[in-house]
């Protein structure tokens, strides 16, 4: 029975990982479509404000809001400002400036390398040699994918700094989340993140005259899709998978974002897709597989070490427990 439960759990995790890649990638495509007829701030305001209202109503009605402490509220508000407001504002601005969706998705793909460098000193965790190899192979694959799109954008080179700012915002939000002992449910987390982002966007849009939305059906369709998929679905899966599989494995999955976005961008938006891109896809897949296999082997080794020591404290076991298992929150 326990074996069947283990297989079912692994299947659920695999399906969640696939859904995460698809829904997160959709955000880049929706951003490209939505900002074609409206300012990035306008699109973001009407993506987040209605969603925040709906989530607040649901959180109050279900009792999820009553379970949030002041400490958790402050911490999740800070995470939301980095991981949604800061990240999305940078991404939408870069997309509106003309950077191809596959290139924009590069910021997600290079996060694993940055986090792998920082995870030791900031979280006290260990990234093994095989995982480093997978991260590097995946990064090379992403560079192949994105290199095929260079030269097809009219954006000023300085606009690419927006991608760096977006990546930095999401990394900061991720590390704040991993360092906190205060846990909230996914519904409460999304509600807080969407609300603080909506408030910040309202102030910024009102100050810059970008508050009034266009009356077109395509704009409102893009706003609804952006709220449903890259916000609710993708972010919900992001935090759930972070607690389920650990920070290294989750960020390895981000290597798949740029290839998937490049393919869908070529099909739906007519963006460039070449042999160089296909080579990059293969390297991305190899990199992800290497990291995930290394993560699984590390977890098994830590578990066996804990049993052999009779539950005694050991540095490797402690590191992997922290890396893969934070207190679970109710959905």
PDB file of C-alpha atoms in Angstrom:
ATOM      1  CA  UNK A   1       0.000   0.000   0.000  1.00  0.00           C
ATOM      2  CA  UNK A   2       2.803   2.392   0.883  1.00  0.00           C
ATOM      3  CA  UNK A   3       4.415   1.685  -2.501  1.00  0.00           C
ATOM      4  CA  UNK A   4       1.177   2.616  -4.314  1.00  0.00           C
ATOM      5  CA  UNK A   5       0.915   5.796  -2.257  1.00  0.00           C
ATOM      6  CA  UNK A   6       4.512   6.625  -3.179  1.00  0.00           C
ATOM      7  CA  UNK A   7       3.822   6.103  -6.895  1.00  0.00           C
ATOM      8  CA  UNK A   8       0.694   8.259  -6.704  1.00  0.00           C
ATOM      9  CA  UNK A   9       2.597  10.987  -4.871  1.00  0.00           C
ATOM     10  CA  UNK A  10       5.353  10.952  -7.510  1.00  0.00           C
ATOM     11  CA  UNK A  11       2.749  11.135 -10.298  1.00  0.00           C
ATOM     12  CA  UNK A  12       1.015  14.100  -8.674  1.00  0.00           C
ATOM     13  CA  UNK A  13       4.348  15.876  -8.324  1.00  0.00           C
ATOM     14  CA  UNK A  14       5.252  15.178 -11.973  1.00  0.00           C
ATOM     15  CA  UNK A  15       1.878  16.469 -13.211  1.00  0.00           C
ATOM     16  CA  UNK A  16       2.199  19.554 -11.010  1.00  0.00           C
ATOM     17  CA  UNK A  17       5.688  20.193 -12.422  1.00  0.00           C
ATOM     18  CA  UNK A  18       4.393  19.939 -16.010  1.00  0.00           C
ATOM     19  CA  UNK A  19       1.456  22.245 -15.225  1.00  0.00           C
ATOM     20  CA  UNK A  20       3.863  24.687 -13.608  1.00  0.00           C
ATOM     21  CA  UNK A  21       6.003  24.912 -16.761  1.00  0.00           C
ATOM     22  CA  UNK A  22       2.954  25.447 -18.988  1.00  0.00           C
ATOM     23  CA  UNK A  23       1.197  28.023 -16.791  1.00  0.00           C
ATOM     24  CA  UNK A  24       4.366  29.966 -15.985  1.00  0.00           C
ATOM     25  CA  UNK A  25       5.291  30.096 -19.678  1.00  0.00           C
ATOM     26  CA  UNK A  26       1.824  31.401 -20.535  1.00  0.00           C
ATOM     27  CA  UNK A  27       2.603  34.588 -18.647  1.00  0.00           C
ATOM     28  CA  UNK A  28       5.211  35.681 -21.193  1.00  0.00           C
ATOM     29  CA  UNK A  29       2.869  35.094 -24.125  1.00  0.00           C
ATOM     30  CA  UNK A  30      -0.060  36.838 -22.447  1.00  0.00           C
ATOM     31  CA  UNK A  31       2.203  39.772 -21.596  1.00  0.00           C
ATOM     32  CA  UNK A  32       3.237  40.085 -25.259  1.00  0.00           C
ATOM     33  CA  UNK A  33      -0.392  40.065 -26.387  1.00  0.00           C
ATOM     34  CA  UNK A  34      -1.741  42.314 -23.637  1.00  0.00           C
ATOM     35  CA  UNK A  35       0.919  45.024 -23.935  1.00  0.00           C
ATOM     36  CA  UNK A  36       0.394  45.302 -27.688  1.00  0.00           C
ATOM     37  CA  UNK A  37      -2.522  47.681 -27.101  1.00  0.00           C
ATOM     38  CA  UNK A  38      -2.026  48.966 -23.555  1.00  0.00           C
ATOM     39  CA  UNK A  39       0.775  50.207 -21.307  1.00  0.00           C
ATOM     40  CA  UNK A  40       2.412  47.530 -19.143  1.00  0.00           C
ATOM     41  CA  UNK A  41       1.190  49.212 -15.946  1.00  0.00           C
ATOM     42  CA  UNK A  42      -2.366  49.343 -17.259  1.00  0.00           C
ATOM     43  CA  UNK A  43      -2.322  45.650 -18.066  1.00  0.00           C
ATOM     44  CA  UNK A  44      -0.868  44.770 -14.684  1.00  0.00           C
ATOM     45  CA  UNK A  45      -3.357  46.883 -12.723  1.00  0.00           C
ATOM     46  CA  UNK A  46      -6.317  45.162 -14.322  1.00  0.00           C
ATOM     47  CA  UNK A  47      -4.676  41.790 -13.969  1.00  0.00           C
ATOM     48  CA  UNK A  48      -4.152  42.160 -10.214  1.00  0.00           C
ATOM     49  CA  UNK A  49      -6.890  44.444  -8.848  1.00  0.00           C
ATOM     50  CA  UNK A  50      -9.952  42.313  -9.781  1.00  0.00           C
ATOM     51  CA  UNK A  51      -8.056  39.170  -8.787  1.00  0.00           C
ATOM     52  CA  UNK A  52      -7.134  40.636  -5.389  1.00  0.00           C
ATOM     53  CA  UNK A  53     -10.794  41.477  -4.725  1.00  0.00           C
ATOM     54  CA  UNK A  54     -11.906  37.931  -5.622  1.00  0.00           C
ATOM     55  CA  UNK A  55      -9.162  36.319  -3.533  1.00  0.00           C
ATOM     56  CA  UNK A  56      -9.953  38.520  -0.518  1.00  0.00           C
ATOM     57  CA  UNK A  57     -13.623  37.502  -0.686  1.00  0.00           C
ATOM     58  CA  UNK A  58     -12.735  33.806  -0.974  1.00  0.00           C
ATOM     59  CA  UNK A  59     -10.130  34.017   1.823  1.00  0.00           C
ATOM     60  CA  UNK A  60     -12.619  35.643   4.191  1.00  0.00           C
ATOM     61  CA  UNK A  61     -15.448  33.274   3.240  1.00  0.00           C
ATOM     62  CA  UNK A  62     -13.325  30.143   3.746  1.00  0.00           C
ATOM     63  CA  UNK A  63     -11.703  31.328   6.960  1.00  0.00           C
ATOM     64  CA  UNK A  64      -8.210  31.331   5.446  1.00  0.00           C
ATOM     65  CA  UNK A  65      -7.757  35.011   6.341  1.00  0.00           C
ATOM     66  CA  UNK A  66      -8.337  34.371  10.060  1.00  0.00           C
ATOM     67  CA  UNK A  67      -5.419  31.951  10.175  1.00  0.00           C
ATOM     68  CA  UNK A  68      -2.856  34.567   9.084  1.00  0.00           C
ATOM     69  CA  UNK A  69      -0.832  36.089  11.919  1.00  0.00           C
ATOM     70  CA  UNK A  70       0.588  39.602  11.812  1.00  0.00           C
ATOM     71  CA  UNK A  71       4.080  38.194  11.453  1.00  0.00           C
ATOM     72  CA  UNK A  72       3.024  36.034   8.504  1.00  0.00           C
ATOM     73  CA  UNK A  73       1.197  38.979   6.947  1.00  0.00           C
ATOM     74  CA  UNK A  74       4.296  41.186   7.081  1.00  0.00           C
ATOM     75  CA  UNK A  75       6.553  38.462   5.718  1.00  0.00           C
ATOM     76  CA  UNK A  76       4.224  37.442   2.873  1.00  0.00           C
ATOM     77  CA  UNK A  77       3.623  41.092   1.975  1.00  0.00           C
ATOM     78  CA  UNK A  78       7.376  41.549   1.511  1.00  0.00           C
ATOM     79  CA  UNK A  79       7.585  38.352  -0.550  1.00  0.00           C
ATOM     80  CA  UNK A  80       4.653  39.485  -2.715  1.00  0.00           C
ATOM     81  CA  UNK A  81       6.231  42.859  -3.436  1.00  0.00           C
ATOM     82  CA  UNK A  82       9.356  41.136  -4.759  1.00  0.00           C
ATOM     83  CA  UNK A  83       7.974  37.979  -6.369  1.00  0.00           C
ATOM     84  CA  UNK A  84       4.898  39.496  -8.036  1.00  0.00           C
ATOM     85  CA  UNK A  85       4.985  43.295  -8.156  1.00  0.00           C
ATOM     86  CA  UNK A  86       8.714  43.717  -8.824  1.00  0.00           C
ATOM     87  CA  UNK A  87       9.016  40.667 -11.031  1.00  0.00           C
ATOM     88  CA  UNK A  88       5.917  41.294 -13.166  1.00  0.00           C
ATOM     89  CA  UNK A  89       6.560  45.022 -13.587  1.00  0.00           C
ATOM     90  CA  UNK A  90      10.035  44.295 -14.978  1.00  0.00           C
ATOM     91  CA  UNK A  91       8.804  41.486 -17.244  1.00  0.00           C
ATOM     92  CA  UNK A  92       5.922  43.461 -18.729  1.00  0.00           C
ATOM     93  CA  UNK A  93       8.124  46.502 -19.324  1.00  0.00           C
ATOM     94  CA  UNK A  94      10.729  44.359 -21.121  1.00  0.00           C
ATOM     95  CA  UNK A  95       8.081  42.644 -23.252  1.00  0.00           C
ATOM     96  CA  UNK A  96       6.459  45.951 -24.175  1.00  0.00           C
ATOM     97  CA  UNK A  97       9.896  47.261 -25.219  1.00  0.00           C
ATOM     98  CA  UNK A  98      10.073  44.533 -27.868  1.00  0.00           C
ATOM     99  CA  UNK A  99      12.218  41.792 -26.329  1.00  0.00           C
ATOM    100  CA  UNK A 100      11.144  38.362 -27.643  1.00  0.00           C
ATOM    101  CA  UNK A 101       9.194  36.151 -25.236  1.00  0.00           C
ATOM    102  CA  UNK A 102      11.831  33.391 -25.311  1.00  0.00           C
ATOM    103  CA  UNK A 103      14.507  35.924 -24.418  1.00  0.00           C
ATOM    104  CA  UNK A 104      12.392  37.318 -21.581  1.00  0.00           C
ATOM    105  CA  UNK A 105      11.979  33.768 -20.283  1.00  0.00           C
ATOM    106  CA  UNK A 106      15.781  33.558 -19.959  1.00  0.00           C
ATOM    107  CA  UNK A 107      15.545  35.257 -16.569  1.00  0.00           C
ATOM    108  CA  UNK A 108      13.772  32.195 -15.201  1.00  0.00           C
ATOM    109  CA  UNK A 109      16.314  29.862 -16.715  1.00  0.00           C
ATOM    110  CA  UNK A 110      19.410  31.509 -15.226  1.00  0.00           C
ATOM    111  CA  UNK A 111      17.918  31.653 -11.737  1.00  0.00           C
ATOM    112  CA  UNK A 112      19.141  28.144 -10.837  1.00  0.00           C
ATOM    113  CA  UNK A 113      22.765  29.142 -11.367  1.00  0.00           C
ATOM    114  CA  UNK A 114      22.373  32.265  -9.237  1.00  0.00           C
ATOM    115  CA  UNK A 115      20.529  30.382  -6.503  1.00  0.00           C
ATOM    116  CA  UNK A 116      23.066  27.539  -6.609  1.00  0.00           C
ATOM    117  CA  UNK A 117      25.791  30.086  -5.890  1.00  0.00           C
ATOM    118  CA  UNK A 118      23.845  31.740  -3.078  1.00  0.00           C
ATOM    119  CA  UNK A 119      22.130  28.715  -1.517  1.00  0.00           C
ATOM    120  CA  UNK A 120      25.223  27.696   0.477  1.00  0.00           C
ATOM    121  CA  UNK A 121      26.055  30.968   2.266  1.00  0.00           C
ATOM    122  CA  UNK A 122      22.417  32.086   2.679  1.00  0.00           C
ATOM    123  CA  UNK A 123      20.636  28.841   3.562  1.00  0.00           C
ATOM    124  CA  UNK A 124      23.478  26.604   4.669  1.00  0.00           C
ATOM    125  CA  UNK A 125      22.622  23.938   2.081  1.00  0.00           C
ATOM    126  CA  UNK A 126      24.883  21.852  -0.141  1.00  0.00           C
ATOM    127  CA  UNK A 127      24.689  21.645  -3.938  1.00  0.00           C
ATOM    128  CA  UNK A 128      26.468  18.485  -5.144  1.00  0.00           C
ATOM    129  CA  UNK A 129      28.792  18.160  -8.150  1.00  0.00           C
ATOM    130  CA  UNK A 130      26.246  16.337 -10.327  1.00  0.00           C
ATOM    131  CA  UNK A 131      23.693  19.056  -9.654  1.00  0.00           C
ATOM    132  CA  UNK A 132      26.220  21.743 -10.593  1.00  0.00           C
ATOM    133  CA  UNK A 133      26.889  19.867 -13.836  1.00  0.00           C
ATOM    134  CA  UNK A 134      23.163  19.727 -14.618  1.00  0.00           C
ATOM    135  CA  UNK A 135      22.717  23.412 -13.866  1.00  0.00           C
ATOM    136  CA  UNK A 136      25.594  24.363 -16.155  1.00  0.00           C
ATOM    137  CA  UNK A 137      24.410  22.107 -19.003  1.00  0.00           C
ATOM    138  CA  UNK A 138      20.909  23.560 -18.688  1.00  0.00           C
ATOM    139  CA  UNK A 139      22.253  27.113 -18.716  1.00  0.00           C
ATOM    140  CA  UNK A 140      24.208  26.400 -21.905  1.00  0.00           C
ATOM    141  CA  UNK A 141      21.034  24.995 -23.460  1.00  0.00           C
ATOM    142  CA  UNK A 142      19.076  28.117 -22.598  1.00  0.00           C
ATOM    143  CA  UNK A 143      21.802  30.306 -24.084  1.00  0.00           C
ATOM    144  CA  UNK A 144      21.481  28.334 -27.334  1.00  0.00           C
ATOM    145  CA  UNK A 145      17.709  28.881 -27.327  1.00  0.00           C
ATOM    146  CA  UNK A 146      17.929  32.586 -26.606  1.00  0.00           C
ATOM    147  CA  UNK A 147      20.939  33.169 -28.893  1.00  0.00           C
ATOM    148  CA  UNK A 148      18.737  32.113 -31.825  1.00  0.00           C
ATOM    149  CA  UNK A 149      16.435  35.052 -31.031  1.00  0.00           C
ATOM    150  CA  UNK A 150      19.043  37.784 -30.722  1.00  0.00           C
ATOM    151  CA  UNK A 151      19.000  40.293 -33.552  1.00  0.00           C
ATOM    152  CA  UNK A 152      15.217  40.068 -33.946  1.00  0.00           C
ATOM    153  CA  UNK A 153      14.407  42.782 -31.406  1.00  0.00           C
ATOM    154  CA  UNK A 154      14.447  46.579 -31.694  1.00  0.00           C
ATOM    155  CA  UNK A 155      14.804  47.019 -27.941  1.00  0.00           C
ATOM    156  CA  UNK A 156      17.648  49.187 -26.643  1.00  0.00           C
ATOM    157  CA  UNK A 157      20.419  47.107 -24.998  1.00  0.00           C
ATOM    158  CA  UNK A 158      19.784  48.841 -21.653  1.00  0.00           C
ATOM    159  CA  UNK A 159      16.257  47.413 -21.654  1.00  0.00           C
ATOM    160  CA  UNK A 160      17.804  44.016 -20.918  1.00  0.00           C
ATOM    161  CA  UNK A 161      18.610  45.344 -17.436  1.00  0.00           C
ATOM    162  CA  UNK A 162      14.887  45.003 -16.762  1.00  0.00           C
ATOM    163  CA  UNK A 163      15.324  41.246 -17.096  1.00  0.00           C
ATOM    164  CA  UNK A 164      18.087  41.326 -14.493  1.00  0.00           C
ATOM    165  CA  UNK A 165      15.846  43.346 -12.165  1.00  0.00           C
ATOM    166  CA  UNK A 166      12.993  40.874 -12.635  1.00  0.00           C
ATOM    167  CA  UNK A 167      15.214  37.897 -11.942  1.00  0.00           C
ATOM    168  CA  UNK A 168      16.621  39.570  -8.842  1.00  0.00           C
ATOM    169  CA  UNK A 169      13.142  40.313  -7.505  1.00  0.00           C
ATOM    170  CA  UNK A 170      11.975  36.716  -7.825  1.00  0.00           C
ATOM    171  CA  UNK A 171      15.189  35.360  -6.281  1.00  0.00           C
ATOM    172  CA  UNK A 172      14.875  37.703  -3.291  1.00  0.00           C
ATOM    173  CA  UNK A 173      11.243  36.665  -2.815  1.00  0.00           C
ATOM    174  CA  UNK A 174      12.203  32.991  -2.996  1.00  0.00           C
ATOM    175  CA  UNK A 175      14.974  33.318  -0.412  1.00  0.00           C
ATOM    176  CA  UNK A 176      12.757  35.279   1.987  1.00  0.00           C
ATOM    177  CA  UNK A 177      10.201  32.490   1.716  1.00  0.00           C
ATOM    178  CA  UNK A 178      12.814  29.796   2.358  1.00  0.00           C
ATOM    179  CA  UNK A 179      14.296  31.571   5.384  1.00  0.00           C
ATOM    180  CA  UNK A 180      11.020  32.100   7.215  1.00  0.00           C
ATOM    181  CA  UNK A 181       9.574  29.676   9.742  1.00  0.00           C
ATOM    182  CA  UNK A 182       6.151  31.294   9.408  1.00  0.00           C
ATOM    183  CA  UNK A 183       4.006  29.325   6.953  1.00  0.00           C
ATOM    184  CA  UNK A 184       0.662  30.227   5.392  1.00  0.00           C
ATOM    185  CA  UNK A 185      -1.669  28.289   3.126  1.00  0.00           C
ATOM    186  CA  UNK A 186      -1.459  28.727  -0.636  1.00  0.00           C
ATOM    187  CA  UNK A 187      -4.782  30.621  -0.739  1.00  0.00           C
ATOM    188  CA  UNK A 188      -3.703  33.057   1.966  1.00  0.00           C
ATOM    189  CA  UNK A 189      -0.286  33.454   0.342  1.00  0.00           C
ATOM    190  CA  UNK A 190      -1.743  34.253  -3.087  1.00  0.00           C
ATOM    191  CA  UNK A 191      -4.267  36.640  -1.530  1.00  0.00           C
ATOM    192  CA  UNK A 192      -1.600  38.625   0.299  1.00  0.00           C
ATOM    193  CA  UNK A 193       0.717  38.706  -2.712  1.00  0.00           C
ATOM    194  CA  UNK A 194      -2.030  39.804  -5.111  1.00  0.00           C
ATOM    195  CA  UNK A 195      -3.360  42.448  -2.706  1.00  0.00           C
ATOM    196  CA  UNK A 196      -0.038  44.154  -1.991  1.00  0.00           C
ATOM    197  CA  UNK A 197       0.843  44.015  -5.702  1.00  0.00           C
ATOM    198  CA  UNK A 198      -2.541  45.503  -6.656  1.00  0.00           C
ATOM    199  CA  UNK A 199      -2.110  48.316  -4.128  1.00  0.00           C
ATOM    200  CA  UNK A 200       1.398  49.162  -5.361  1.00  0.00           C
ATOM    201  CA  UNK A 201       0.305  49.026  -9.000  1.00  0.00           C
ATOM    202  CA  UNK A 202      -2.734  51.241  -8.351  1.00  0.00           C
ATOM    203  CA  UNK A 203      -0.549  53.945  -6.800  1.00  0.00           C
ATOM    204  CA  UNK A 204       2.053  53.751  -9.565  1.00  0.00           C
ATOM    205  CA  UNK A 205      -0.492  53.665 -12.413  1.00  0.00           C
ATOM    206  CA  UNK A 206      -2.469  56.578 -10.977  1.00  0.00           C
ATOM    207  CA  UNK A 207       0.713  58.635 -10.611  1.00  0.00           C
ATOM    208  CA  UNK A 208       1.775  57.948 -14.215  1.00  0.00           C
ATOM    209  CA  UNK A 209      -1.656  58.258 -15.873  1.00  0.00           C
ATOM    210  CA  UNK A 210      -1.811  54.581 -16.843  1.00  0.00           C
ATOM    211  CA  UNK A 211      -4.896  53.644 -14.842  1.00  0.00           C
ATOM    212  CA  UNK A 212      -7.672  53.822 -17.467  1.00  0.00           C
ATOM    213  CA  UNK A 213      -7.976  50.549 -19.444  1.00  0.00           C
ATOM    214  CA  UNK A 214      -8.894  50.255 -23.138  1.00  0.00           C
ATOM    215  CA  UNK A 215     -12.389  49.017 -23.961  1.00  0.00           C
ATOM    216  CA  UNK A 216     -11.260  46.210 -26.289  1.00  0.00           C
ATOM    217  CA  UNK A 217     -12.340  42.613 -25.733  1.00  0.00           C
ATOM    218  CA  UNK A 218      -8.806  41.309 -26.379  1.00  0.00           C
ATOM    219  CA  UNK A 219      -7.390  43.431 -23.543  1.00  0.00           C
ATOM    220  CA  UNK A 220      -9.893  42.131 -21.000  1.00  0.00           C
ATOM    221  CA  UNK A 221      -9.443  38.562 -22.216  1.00  0.00           C
ATOM    222  CA  UNK A 222      -5.684  38.905 -21.748  1.00  0.00           C
ATOM    223  CA  UNK A 223      -6.235  40.373 -18.258  1.00  0.00           C
ATOM    224  CA  UNK A 224      -8.485  37.471 -17.218  1.00  0.00           C
ATOM    225  CA  UNK A 225      -6.088  34.867 -18.604  1.00  0.00           C
ATOM    226  CA  UNK A 226      -3.135  36.558 -16.904  1.00  0.00           C
ATOM    227  CA  UNK A 227      -4.950  36.478 -13.568  1.00  0.00           C
ATOM    228  CA  UNK A 228      -5.990  32.832 -13.927  1.00  0.00           C
ATOM    229  CA  UNK A 229      -2.880  31.129 -15.297  1.00  0.00           C
ATOM    230  CA  UNK A 230       0.456  32.856 -14.567  1.00  0.00           C
ATOM    231  CA  UNK A 231      -0.850  34.343 -11.309  1.00  0.00           C
ATOM    232  CA  UNK A 232      -3.163  31.875  -9.552  1.00  0.00           C
ATOM    233  CA  UNK A 233      -2.086  28.602 -11.177  1.00  0.00           C
ATOM    234  CA  UNK A 234       1.638  29.232 -11.745  1.00  0.00           C
ATOM    235  CA  UNK A 235       2.382  30.991  -8.461  1.00  0.00           C
ATOM    236  CA  UNK A 236       0.309  28.498  -6.505  1.00  0.00           C
ATOM    237  CA  UNK A 237       2.249  25.634  -8.093  1.00  0.00           C
ATOM    238  CA  UNK A 238       5.521  27.488  -7.559  1.00  0.00           C
ATOM    239  CA  UNK A 239       5.111  27.717  -3.773  1.00  0.00           C
ATOM    240  CA  UNK A 240       3.610  24.215  -3.527  1.00  0.00           C
ATOM    241  CA  UNK A 241       6.496  22.671  -5.477  1.00  0.00           C
ATOM    242  CA  UNK A 242       9.029  24.711  -3.503  1.00  0.00           C
ATOM    243  CA  UNK A 243       7.843  22.953  -0.339  1.00  0.00           C
ATOM    244  CA  UNK A 244       7.437  19.604  -2.084  1.00  0.00           C
ATOM    245  CA  UNK A 245      10.677  19.103  -4.008  1.00  0.00           C
ATOM    246  CA  UNK A 246      13.078  21.733  -2.668  1.00  0.00           C
ATOM    247  CA  UNK A 247      14.631  24.884  -4.050  1.00  0.00           C
ATOM    248  CA  UNK A 248      17.262  23.273  -6.328  1.00  0.00           C
ATOM    249  CA  UNK A 249      14.878  20.865  -8.059  1.00  0.00           C
ATOM    250  CA  UNK A 250      12.214  23.540  -8.539  1.00  0.00           C
ATOM    251  CA  UNK A 251      14.639  25.989 -10.090  1.00  0.00           C
ATOM    252  CA  UNK A 252      15.946  23.244 -12.365  1.00  0.00           C
ATOM    253  CA  UNK A 253      12.417  23.043 -13.796  1.00  0.00           C
ATOM    254  CA  UNK A 254      12.760  26.707 -14.743  1.00  0.00           C
ATOM    255  CA  UNK A 255      15.252  25.615 -17.404  1.00  0.00           C
ATOM    256  CA  UNK A 256      12.228  24.350 -19.360  1.00  0.00           C
ATOM    257  CA  UNK A 257      10.504  27.745 -19.370  1.00  0.00           C
ATOM    258  CA  UNK A 258      12.616  29.393 -22.090  1.00  0.00           C
ATOM    259  CA  UNK A 259      12.425  26.446 -24.548  1.00  0.00           C
ATOM    260  CA  UNK A 260       8.680  26.003 -24.038  1.00  0.00           C
ATOM    261  CA  UNK A 261       8.065  29.736 -24.389  1.00  0.00           C
ATOM    262  CA  UNK A 262      10.222  29.909 -27.522  1.00  0.00           C
ATOM    263  CA  UNK A 263       8.217  27.098 -29.148  1.00  0.00           C
ATOM    264  CA  UNK A 264       4.827  28.570 -28.289  1.00  0.00           C
ATOM    265  CA  UNK A 265       6.053  32.029 -29.273  1.00  0.00           C
ATOM    266  CA  UNK A 266       7.057  30.683 -32.677  1.00  0.00           C
ATOM    267  CA  UNK A 267       3.664  29.004 -33.155  1.00  0.00           C
ATOM    268  CA  UNK A 268       1.414  31.761 -31.802  1.00  0.00           C
ATOM    269  CA  UNK A 269       3.424  34.954 -32.373  1.00  0.00           C
ATOM    270  CA  UNK A 270       5.633  34.050 -35.343  1.00  0.00           C
ATOM    271  CA  UNK A 271       8.889  34.433 -33.409  1.00  0.00           C
ATOM    272  CA  UNK A 272      12.101  32.847 -34.693  1.00  0.00           C
ATOM    273  CA  UNK A 273      12.832  29.163 -34.031  1.00  0.00           C
ATOM    274  CA  UNK A 274      16.004  27.566 -35.483  1.00  0.00           C
ATOM    275  CA  UNK A 275      18.195  24.444 -35.331  1.00  0.00           C
ATOM    276  CA  UNK A 276      20.185  26.269 -32.655  1.00  0.00           C
ATOM    277  CA  UNK A 277      16.998  26.431 -30.616  1.00  0.00           C
ATOM    278  CA  UNK A 278      16.418  22.679 -30.946  1.00  0.00           C
ATOM    279  CA  UNK A 279      19.964  21.936 -29.751  1.00  0.00           C
ATOM    280  CA  UNK A 280      19.295  24.159 -26.782  1.00  0.00           C
ATOM    281  CA  UNK A 281      16.067  22.276 -25.989  1.00  0.00           C
ATOM    282  CA  UNK A 282      17.969  18.982 -25.790  1.00  0.00           C
ATOM    283  CA  UNK A 283      20.588  20.476 -23.469  1.00  0.00           C
ATOM    284  CA  UNK A 284      17.875  21.987 -21.257  1.00  0.00           C
ATOM    285  CA  UNK A 285      16.188  18.617 -20.889  1.00  0.00           C
ATOM    286  CA  UNK A 286      19.495  16.947 -20.036  1.00  0.00           C
ATOM    287  CA  UNK A 287      20.263  19.605 -17.452  1.00  0.00           C
ATOM    288  CA  UNK A 288      16.890  19.247 -15.756  1.00  0.00           C
ATOM    289  CA  UNK A 289      17.174  15.449 -15.670  1.00  0.00           C
ATOM    290  CA  UNK A 290      20.669  15.617 -14.151  1.00  0.00           C
ATOM    291  CA  UNK A 291      19.621  17.995 -11.376  1.00  0.00           C
ATOM    292  CA  UNK A 292      16.450  16.083 -10.497  1.00  0.00           C
ATOM    293  CA  UNK A 293      18.265  12.731 -10.398  1.00  0.00           C
ATOM    294  CA  UNK A 294      20.974  14.244  -8.211  1.00  0.00           C
ATOM    295  CA  UNK A 295      18.344  15.710  -5.886  1.00  0.00           C
ATOM    296  CA  UNK A 296      16.602  12.342  -5.528  1.00  0.00           C
ATOM    297  CA  UNK A 297      19.883  10.534  -4.838  1.00  0.00           C
ATOM    298  CA  UNK A 298      20.858  13.121  -2.227  1.00  0.00           C
ATOM    299  CA  UNK A 299      17.514  12.732  -0.466  1.00  0.00           C
ATOM    300  CA  UNK A 300      17.823   8.934  -0.399  1.00  0.00           C
ATOM    301  CA  UNK A 301      21.374   9.178   0.920  1.00  0.00           C
ATOM    302  CA  UNK A 302      20.319  11.596   3.664  1.00  0.00           C
ATOM    303  CA  UNK A 303      17.410   9.338   4.671  1.00  0.00           C
ATOM    304  CA  UNK A 304      19.655   6.261   4.845  1.00  0.00           C
ATOM    305  CA  UNK A 305      22.236   8.195   6.836  1.00  0.00           C
ATOM    306  CA  UNK A 306      19.607   9.298   9.349  1.00  0.00           C
ATOM    307  CA  UNK A 307      18.394   5.724   9.826  1.00  0.00           C
ATOM    308  CA  UNK A 308      21.941   4.395  10.201  1.00  0.00           C
ATOM    309  CA  UNK A 309      22.712   7.003  12.836  1.00  0.00           C
ATOM    310  CA  UNK A 310      19.508   6.163  14.710  1.00  0.00           C
ATOM    311  CA  UNK A 311      18.181   9.678  14.298  1.00  0.00           C
ATOM    312  CA  UNK A 312      21.430  11.304  15.437  1.00  0.00           C
ATOM    313  CA  UNK A 313      22.272  14.742  14.149  1.00  0.00           C
ATOM    314  CA  UNK A 314      24.415  14.838  11.025  1.00  0.00           C
ATOM    315  CA  UNK A 315      25.330  17.851   8.825  1.00  0.00           C
ATOM    316  CA  UNK A 316      24.306  16.258   5.528  1.00  0.00           C
ATOM    317  CA  UNK A 317      20.988  15.007   6.864  1.00  0.00           C
ATOM    318  CA  UNK A 318      20.181  18.390   8.347  1.00  0.00           C
ATOM    319  CA  UNK A 319      21.026  20.136   5.083  1.00  0.00           C
ATOM    320  CA  UNK A 320      18.827  17.940   2.935  1.00  0.00           C
ATOM    321  CA  UNK A 321      15.906  18.049   5.347  1.00  0.00           C
ATOM    322  CA  UNK A 322      15.947  21.827   5.121  1.00  0.00           C
ATOM    323  CA  UNK A 323      16.438  21.776   1.373  1.00  0.00           C
ATOM    324  CA  UNK A 324      13.512  19.506   0.636  1.00  0.00           C
ATOM    325  CA  UNK A 325      11.018  19.870   3.425  1.00  0.00           C
ATOM    326  CA  UNK A 326       9.573  22.999   4.962  1.00  0.00           C
ATOM    327  CA  UNK A 327       6.387  22.796   7.054  1.00  0.00           C
ATOM    328  CA  UNK A 328       3.473  21.994   4.756  1.00  0.00           C
ATOM    329  CA  UNK A 329       0.682  24.525   4.462  1.00  0.00           C
ATOM    330  CA  UNK A 330      -2.911  23.613   3.744  1.00  0.00           C
ATOM    331  CA  UNK A 331      -4.171  24.478   0.279  1.00  0.00           C
TER     332      UNK A 331
END
